[in-house]
C-alpha positions as protocol buffer text, in pm:
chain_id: "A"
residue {
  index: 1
  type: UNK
  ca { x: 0 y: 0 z: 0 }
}
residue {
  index: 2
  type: UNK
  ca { x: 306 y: 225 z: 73 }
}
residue {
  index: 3
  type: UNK
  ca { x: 450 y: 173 z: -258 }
}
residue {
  index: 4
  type: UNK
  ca { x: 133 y: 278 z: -459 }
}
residue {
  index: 5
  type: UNK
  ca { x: 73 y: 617 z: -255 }
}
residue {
  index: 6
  type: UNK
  ca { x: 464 y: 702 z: -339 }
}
residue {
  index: 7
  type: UNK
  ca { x: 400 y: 550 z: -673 }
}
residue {
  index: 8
  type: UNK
  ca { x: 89 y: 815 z: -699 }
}
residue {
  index: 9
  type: UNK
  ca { x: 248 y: 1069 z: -535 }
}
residue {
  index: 10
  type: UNK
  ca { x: 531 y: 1050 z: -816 }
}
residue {
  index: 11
  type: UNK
  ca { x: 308 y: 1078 z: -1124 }
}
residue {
  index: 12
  type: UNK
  ca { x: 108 y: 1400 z: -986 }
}
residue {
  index: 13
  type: UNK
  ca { x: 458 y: 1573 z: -927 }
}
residue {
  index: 14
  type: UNK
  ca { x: 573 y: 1441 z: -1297 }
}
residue {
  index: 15
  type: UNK
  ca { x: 274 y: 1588 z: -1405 }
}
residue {
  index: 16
  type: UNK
  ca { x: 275 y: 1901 z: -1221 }
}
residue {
  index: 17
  type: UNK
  ca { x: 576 y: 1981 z: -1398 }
}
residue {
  index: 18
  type: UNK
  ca { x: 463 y: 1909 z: -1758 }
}
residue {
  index: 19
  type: UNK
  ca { x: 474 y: 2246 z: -1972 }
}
residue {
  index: 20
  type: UNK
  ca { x: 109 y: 2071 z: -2122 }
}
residue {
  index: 21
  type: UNK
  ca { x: -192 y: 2220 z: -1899 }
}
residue {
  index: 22
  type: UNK
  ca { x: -580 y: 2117 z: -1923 }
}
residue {
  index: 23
  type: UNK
  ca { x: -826 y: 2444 z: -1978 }
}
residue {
  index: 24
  type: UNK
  ca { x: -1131 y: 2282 z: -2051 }
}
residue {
  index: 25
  type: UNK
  ca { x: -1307 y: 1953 z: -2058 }
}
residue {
  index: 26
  type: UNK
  ca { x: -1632 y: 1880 z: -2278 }
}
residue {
  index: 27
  type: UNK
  ca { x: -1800 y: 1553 z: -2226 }
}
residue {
  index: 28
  type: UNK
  ca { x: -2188 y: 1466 z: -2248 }
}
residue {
  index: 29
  type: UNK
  ca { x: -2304 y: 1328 z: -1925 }
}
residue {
  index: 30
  type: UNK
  ca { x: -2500 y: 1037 z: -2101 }
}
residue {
  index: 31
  type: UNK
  ca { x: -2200 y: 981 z: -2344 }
}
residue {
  index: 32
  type: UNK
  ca { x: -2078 y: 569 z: -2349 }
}
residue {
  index: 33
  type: UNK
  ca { x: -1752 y: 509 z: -2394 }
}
residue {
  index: 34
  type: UNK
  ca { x: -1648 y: 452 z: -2787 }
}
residue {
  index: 35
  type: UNK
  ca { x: -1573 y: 59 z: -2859 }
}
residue {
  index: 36
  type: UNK
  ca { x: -1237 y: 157 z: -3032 }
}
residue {
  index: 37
  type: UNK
  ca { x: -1106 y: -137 z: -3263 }
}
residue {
  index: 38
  type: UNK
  ca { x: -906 y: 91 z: -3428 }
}
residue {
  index: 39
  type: UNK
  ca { x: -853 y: 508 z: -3367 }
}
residue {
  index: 40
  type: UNK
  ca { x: -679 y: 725 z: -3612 }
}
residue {
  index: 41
  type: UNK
  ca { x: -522 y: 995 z: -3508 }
}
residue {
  index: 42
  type: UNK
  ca { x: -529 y: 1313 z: -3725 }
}
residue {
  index: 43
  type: UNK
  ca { x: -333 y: 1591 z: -3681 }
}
residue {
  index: 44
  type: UNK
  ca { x: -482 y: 1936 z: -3813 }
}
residue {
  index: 45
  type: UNK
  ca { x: -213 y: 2207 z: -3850 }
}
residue {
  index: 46
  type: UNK
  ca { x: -31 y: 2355 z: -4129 }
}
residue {
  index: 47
  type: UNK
  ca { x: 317 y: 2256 z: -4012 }
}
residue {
  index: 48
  type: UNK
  ca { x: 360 y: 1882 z: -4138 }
}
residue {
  index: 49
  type: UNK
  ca { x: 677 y: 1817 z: -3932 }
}
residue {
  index: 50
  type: UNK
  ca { x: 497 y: 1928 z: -3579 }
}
residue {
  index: 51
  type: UNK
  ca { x: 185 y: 1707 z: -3695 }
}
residue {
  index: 52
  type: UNK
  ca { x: 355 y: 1431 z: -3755 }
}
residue {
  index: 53
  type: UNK
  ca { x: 540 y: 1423 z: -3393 }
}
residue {
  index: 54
  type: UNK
  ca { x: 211 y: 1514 z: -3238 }
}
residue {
  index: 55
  type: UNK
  ca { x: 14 y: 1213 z: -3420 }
}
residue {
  index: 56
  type: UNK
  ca { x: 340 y: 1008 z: -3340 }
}
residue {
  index: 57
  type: UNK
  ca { x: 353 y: 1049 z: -2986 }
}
residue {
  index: 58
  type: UNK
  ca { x: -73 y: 1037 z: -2948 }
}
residue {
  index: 59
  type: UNK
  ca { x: -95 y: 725 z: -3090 }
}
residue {
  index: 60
  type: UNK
  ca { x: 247 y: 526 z: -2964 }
}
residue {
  index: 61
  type: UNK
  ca { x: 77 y: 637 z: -2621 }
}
residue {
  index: 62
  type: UNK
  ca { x: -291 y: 450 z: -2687 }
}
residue {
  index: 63
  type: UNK
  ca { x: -104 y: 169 z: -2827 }
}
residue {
  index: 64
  type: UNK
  ca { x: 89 y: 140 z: -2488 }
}
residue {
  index: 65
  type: UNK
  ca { x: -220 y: 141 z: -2324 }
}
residue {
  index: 66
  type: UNK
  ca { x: -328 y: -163 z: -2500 }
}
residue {
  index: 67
  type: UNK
  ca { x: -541 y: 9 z: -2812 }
}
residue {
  index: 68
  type: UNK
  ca { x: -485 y: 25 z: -3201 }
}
residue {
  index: 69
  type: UNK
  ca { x: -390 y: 347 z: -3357 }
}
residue {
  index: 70
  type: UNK
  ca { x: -300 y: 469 z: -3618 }
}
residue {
  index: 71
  type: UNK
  ca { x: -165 y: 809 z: -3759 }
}
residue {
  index: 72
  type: UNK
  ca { x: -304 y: 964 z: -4108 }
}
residue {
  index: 73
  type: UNK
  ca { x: 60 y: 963 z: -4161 }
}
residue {
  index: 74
  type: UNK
  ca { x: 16 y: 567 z: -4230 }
}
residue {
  index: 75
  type: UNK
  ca { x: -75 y: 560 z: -4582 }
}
residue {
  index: 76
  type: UNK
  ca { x: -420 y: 724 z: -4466 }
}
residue {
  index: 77
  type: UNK
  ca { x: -571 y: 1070 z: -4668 }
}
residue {
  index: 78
  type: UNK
  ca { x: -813 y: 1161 z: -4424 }
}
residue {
  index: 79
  type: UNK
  ca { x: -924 y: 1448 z: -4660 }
}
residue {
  index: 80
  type: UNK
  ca { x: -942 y: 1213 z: -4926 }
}
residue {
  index: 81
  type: UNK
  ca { x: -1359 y: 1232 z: -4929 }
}
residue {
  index: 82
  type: UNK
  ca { x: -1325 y: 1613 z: -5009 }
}
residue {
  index: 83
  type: UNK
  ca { x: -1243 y: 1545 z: -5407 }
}
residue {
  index: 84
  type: UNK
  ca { x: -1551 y: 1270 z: -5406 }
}
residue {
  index: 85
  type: UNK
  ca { x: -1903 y: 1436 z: -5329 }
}
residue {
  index: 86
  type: UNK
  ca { x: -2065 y: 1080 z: -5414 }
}
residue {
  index: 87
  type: UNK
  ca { x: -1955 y: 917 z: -5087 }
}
residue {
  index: 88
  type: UNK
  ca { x: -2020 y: 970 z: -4738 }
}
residue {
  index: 89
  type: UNK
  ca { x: -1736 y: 1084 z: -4566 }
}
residue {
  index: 90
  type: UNK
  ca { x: -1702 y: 921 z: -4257 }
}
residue {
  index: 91
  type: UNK
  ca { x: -1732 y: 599 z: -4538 }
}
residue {
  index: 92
  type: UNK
  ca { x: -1345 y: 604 z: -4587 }
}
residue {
  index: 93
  type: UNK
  ca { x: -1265 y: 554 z: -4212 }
}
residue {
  index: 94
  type: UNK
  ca { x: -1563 y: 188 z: -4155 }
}
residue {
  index: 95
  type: UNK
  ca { x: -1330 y: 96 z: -4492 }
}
residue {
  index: 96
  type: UNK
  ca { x: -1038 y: 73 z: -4318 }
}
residue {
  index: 97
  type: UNK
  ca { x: -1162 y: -66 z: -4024 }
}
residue {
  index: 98
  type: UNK
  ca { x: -1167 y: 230 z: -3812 }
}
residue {
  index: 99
  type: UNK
  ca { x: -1409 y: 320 z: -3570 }
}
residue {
  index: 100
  type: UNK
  ca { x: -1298 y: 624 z: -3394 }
}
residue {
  index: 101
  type: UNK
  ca { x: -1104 y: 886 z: -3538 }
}
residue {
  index: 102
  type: UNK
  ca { x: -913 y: 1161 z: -3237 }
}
residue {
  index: 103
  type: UNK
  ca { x: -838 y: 1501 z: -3406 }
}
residue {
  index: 104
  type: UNK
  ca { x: -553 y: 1709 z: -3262 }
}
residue {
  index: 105
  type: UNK
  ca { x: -645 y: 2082 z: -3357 }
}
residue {
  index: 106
  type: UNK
  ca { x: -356 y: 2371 z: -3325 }
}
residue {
  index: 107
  type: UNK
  ca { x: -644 y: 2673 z: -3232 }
}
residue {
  index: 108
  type: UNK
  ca { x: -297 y: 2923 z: -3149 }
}
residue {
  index: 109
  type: UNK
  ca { x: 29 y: 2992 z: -3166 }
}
residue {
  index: 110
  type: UNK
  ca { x: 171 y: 3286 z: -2992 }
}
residue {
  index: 111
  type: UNK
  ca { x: 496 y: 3412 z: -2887 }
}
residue {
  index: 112
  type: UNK
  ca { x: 567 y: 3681 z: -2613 }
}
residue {
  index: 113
  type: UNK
  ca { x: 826 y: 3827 z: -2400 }
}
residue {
  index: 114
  type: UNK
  ca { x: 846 y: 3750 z: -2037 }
}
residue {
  index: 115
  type: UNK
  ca { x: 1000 y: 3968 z: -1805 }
}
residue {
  index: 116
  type: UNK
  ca { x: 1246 y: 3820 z: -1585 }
}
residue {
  index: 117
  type: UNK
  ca { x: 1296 y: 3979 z: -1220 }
}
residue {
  index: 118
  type: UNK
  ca { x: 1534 y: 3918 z: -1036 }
}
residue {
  index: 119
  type: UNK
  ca { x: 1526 y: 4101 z: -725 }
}
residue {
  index: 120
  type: UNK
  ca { x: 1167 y: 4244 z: -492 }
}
residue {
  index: 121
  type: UNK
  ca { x: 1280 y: 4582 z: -699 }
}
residue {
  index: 122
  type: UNK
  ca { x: 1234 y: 4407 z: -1039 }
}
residue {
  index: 123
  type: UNK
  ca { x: 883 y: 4262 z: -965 }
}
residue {
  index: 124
  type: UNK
  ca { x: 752 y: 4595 z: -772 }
}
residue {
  index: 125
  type: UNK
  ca { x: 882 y: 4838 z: -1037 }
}
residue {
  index: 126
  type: UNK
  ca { x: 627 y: 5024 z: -1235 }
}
residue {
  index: 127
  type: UNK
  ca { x: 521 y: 4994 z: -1591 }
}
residue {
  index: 128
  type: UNK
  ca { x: 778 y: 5304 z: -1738 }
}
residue {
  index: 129
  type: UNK
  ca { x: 1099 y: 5138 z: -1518 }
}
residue {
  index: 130
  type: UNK
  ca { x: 940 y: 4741 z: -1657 }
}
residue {
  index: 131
  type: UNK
  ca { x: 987 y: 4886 z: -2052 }
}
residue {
  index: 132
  type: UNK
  ca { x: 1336 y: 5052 z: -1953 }
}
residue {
  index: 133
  type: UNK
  ca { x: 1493 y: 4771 z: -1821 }
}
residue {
  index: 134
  type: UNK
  ca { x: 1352 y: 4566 z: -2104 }
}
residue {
  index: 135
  type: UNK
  ca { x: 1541 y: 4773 z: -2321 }
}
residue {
  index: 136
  type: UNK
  ca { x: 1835 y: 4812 z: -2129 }
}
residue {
  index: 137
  type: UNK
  ca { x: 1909 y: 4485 z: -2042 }
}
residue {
  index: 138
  type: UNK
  ca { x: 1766 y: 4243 z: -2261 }
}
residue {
  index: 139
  type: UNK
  ca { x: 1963 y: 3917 z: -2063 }
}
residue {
  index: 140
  type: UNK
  ca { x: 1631 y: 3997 z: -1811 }
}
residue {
  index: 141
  type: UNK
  ca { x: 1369 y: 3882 z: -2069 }
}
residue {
  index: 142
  type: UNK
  ca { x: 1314 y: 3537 z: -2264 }
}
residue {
  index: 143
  type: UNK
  ca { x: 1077 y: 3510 z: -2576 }
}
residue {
  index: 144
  type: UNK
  ca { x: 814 y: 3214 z: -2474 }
}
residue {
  index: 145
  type: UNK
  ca { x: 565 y: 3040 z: -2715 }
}
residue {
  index: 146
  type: UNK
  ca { x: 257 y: 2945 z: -2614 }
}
residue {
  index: 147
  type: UNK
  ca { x: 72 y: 2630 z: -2820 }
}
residue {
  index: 148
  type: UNK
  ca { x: -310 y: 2655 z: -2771 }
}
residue {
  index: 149
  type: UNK
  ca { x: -483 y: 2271 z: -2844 }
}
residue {
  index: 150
  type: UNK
  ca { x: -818 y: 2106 z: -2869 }
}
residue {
  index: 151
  type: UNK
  ca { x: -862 y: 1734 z: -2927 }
}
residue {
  index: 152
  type: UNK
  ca { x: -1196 y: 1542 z: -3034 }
}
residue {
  index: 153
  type: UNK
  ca { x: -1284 y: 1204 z: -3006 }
}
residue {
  index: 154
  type: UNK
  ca { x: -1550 y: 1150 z: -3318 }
}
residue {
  index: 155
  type: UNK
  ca { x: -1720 y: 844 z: -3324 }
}
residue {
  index: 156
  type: UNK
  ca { x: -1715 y: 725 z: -3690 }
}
residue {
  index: 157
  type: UNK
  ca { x: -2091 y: 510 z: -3651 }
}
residue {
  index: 158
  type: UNK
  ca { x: -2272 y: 801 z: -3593 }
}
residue {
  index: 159
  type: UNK
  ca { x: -1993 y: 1075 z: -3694 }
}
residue {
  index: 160
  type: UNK
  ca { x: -2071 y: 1271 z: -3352 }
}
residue {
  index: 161
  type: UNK
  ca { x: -1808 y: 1415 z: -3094 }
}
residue {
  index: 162
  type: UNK
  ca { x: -1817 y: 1216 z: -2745 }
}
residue {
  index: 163
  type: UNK
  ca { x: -1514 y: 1417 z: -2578 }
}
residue {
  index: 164
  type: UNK
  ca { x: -1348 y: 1705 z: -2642 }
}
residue {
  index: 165
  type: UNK
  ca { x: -1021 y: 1871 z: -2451 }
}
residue {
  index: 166
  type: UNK
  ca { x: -855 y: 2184 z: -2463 }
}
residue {
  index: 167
  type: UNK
  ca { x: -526 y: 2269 z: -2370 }
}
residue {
  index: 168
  type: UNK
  ca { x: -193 y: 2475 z: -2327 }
}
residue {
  index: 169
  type: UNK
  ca { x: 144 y: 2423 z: -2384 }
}
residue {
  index: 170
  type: UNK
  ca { x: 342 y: 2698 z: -2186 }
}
residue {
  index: 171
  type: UNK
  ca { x: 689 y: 2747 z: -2333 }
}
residue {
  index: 172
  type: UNK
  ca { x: 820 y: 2410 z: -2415 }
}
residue {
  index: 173
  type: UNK
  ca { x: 1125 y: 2278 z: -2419 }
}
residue {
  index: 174
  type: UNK
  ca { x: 1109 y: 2121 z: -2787 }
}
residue {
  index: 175
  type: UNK
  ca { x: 859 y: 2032 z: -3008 }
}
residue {
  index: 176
  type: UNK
  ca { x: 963 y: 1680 z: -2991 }
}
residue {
  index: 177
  type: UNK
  ca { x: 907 y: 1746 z: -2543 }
}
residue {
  index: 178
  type: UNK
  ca { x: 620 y: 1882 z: -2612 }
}
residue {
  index: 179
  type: UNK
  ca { x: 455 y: 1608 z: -2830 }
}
residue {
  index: 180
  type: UNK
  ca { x: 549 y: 1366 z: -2550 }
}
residue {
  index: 181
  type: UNK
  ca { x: 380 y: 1532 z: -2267 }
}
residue {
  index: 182
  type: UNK
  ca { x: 64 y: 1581 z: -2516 }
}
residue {
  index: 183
  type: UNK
  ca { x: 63 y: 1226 z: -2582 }
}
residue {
  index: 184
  type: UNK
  ca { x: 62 y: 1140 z: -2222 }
}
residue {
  index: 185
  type: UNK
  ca { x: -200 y: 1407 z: -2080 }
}
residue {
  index: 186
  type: UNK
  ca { x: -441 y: 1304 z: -2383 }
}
residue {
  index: 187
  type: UNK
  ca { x: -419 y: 918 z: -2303 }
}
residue {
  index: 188
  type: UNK
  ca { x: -471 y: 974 z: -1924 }
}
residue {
  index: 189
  type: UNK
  ca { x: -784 y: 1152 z: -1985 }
}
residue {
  index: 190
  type: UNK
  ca { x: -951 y: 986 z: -2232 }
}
residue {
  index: 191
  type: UNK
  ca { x: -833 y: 690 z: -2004 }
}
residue {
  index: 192
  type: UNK
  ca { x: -957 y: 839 z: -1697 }
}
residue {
  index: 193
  type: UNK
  ca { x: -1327 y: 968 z: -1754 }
}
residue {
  index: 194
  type: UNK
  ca { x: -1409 y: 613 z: -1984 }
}
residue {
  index: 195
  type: UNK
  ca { x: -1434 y: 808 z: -2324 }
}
residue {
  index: 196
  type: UNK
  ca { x: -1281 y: 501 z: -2502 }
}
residue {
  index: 197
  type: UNK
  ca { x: -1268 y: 142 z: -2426 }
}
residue {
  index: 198
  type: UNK
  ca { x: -1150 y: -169 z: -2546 }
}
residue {
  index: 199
  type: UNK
  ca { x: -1352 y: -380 z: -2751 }
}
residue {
  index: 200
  type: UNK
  ca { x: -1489 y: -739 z: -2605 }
}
């Protein structure tokens, strides 16, 4: 019993220190979890490189946690029902034997300048001695980026949405760090409030 409260204790600090942060949670209160045989995971976002680490890390983390997935990246054009108005579109995804499809949506993509005190004068100063440091002495600022995310869990029987999560990441260390940590917080939760489950 000892071992699983430090055991617990340890994952809550490892993910207190993730740069990845929940904002909001959207999940019908009658929703049943999605049977998932097979999930594809499609990345939405113009940068091909980042979407394919995102999709990458998504779906190496439900296959750890004993599901099938697969990224669009996998021989799969999930826009390929745009160029044929004569089939349904969710059609393409029963074809290939896939049931659920998780979207990973890039919403924003900012990138600021932090202000770095480093002394009770820094952080009390006022907003005319802030800008002059700033200028002044630039090793007392960083440049952050900020990713903004929302996922979706679509059901590919009745093409509806039964979860949706939105997110932060807050100055990462790397893209590749980043994808990681998304990976992880994405599983746990889908895990965790029984939006997907294993076939019998």
């Amino acid at each position: 019993m000892k071992r699983i409260l430090i055991y617990i204790a340890a994952m809550a600090m490892l993910s207190a220190c993730y740069s990845t942060q929940l904002t909001r949670i959207r999940q019908p209160a009658t929703a049943s979890p999605v049977a998932c045989k097979k999930i594809l995971v499609l990345g939405m976002m113009p940068d091909s490189a980042l979407r394919q680490r995102m999709e990458s890390h998504v779906a190496g983390d439900l296959t750890d946690a004993g599901f099938t997935a697969v990224t669009s990246f996998q021989g799969f054009d999930a826009f390929e029902f745009l160029q044929s108005e004569d089939k349904v579109p969710t059609q393409q995804f029963a074809d290939r034997g896939i049931d659920a499809v998780l979207t990973i949506s890039l919403i924003n993509k900012t990138t600021e300048g932090v202000f770095l005190p480093v002394s009770l004068y820094h952080l009390l100063t006022d907003q005319y001695a802030s800008e002059y440091y700033w200028l002044l002495a630039p090793e007392l600022r960083r440049e952050e980026t900020r990713y903004a995310w929302e996922s979706g869990l679509y059901d590919v029987a009745d093409g509806l949405r039964k979860f949706a999560v939105q997110s932060v990441s807050f100055a990462p260390s790397s893209q590749e760090r980043m994808a990681h940590e998304y990976g992880k917080v994405l599983t746990r939760e889908l895990i965790r409030r029984k939006a997907i489950s294993r076939p019998k």
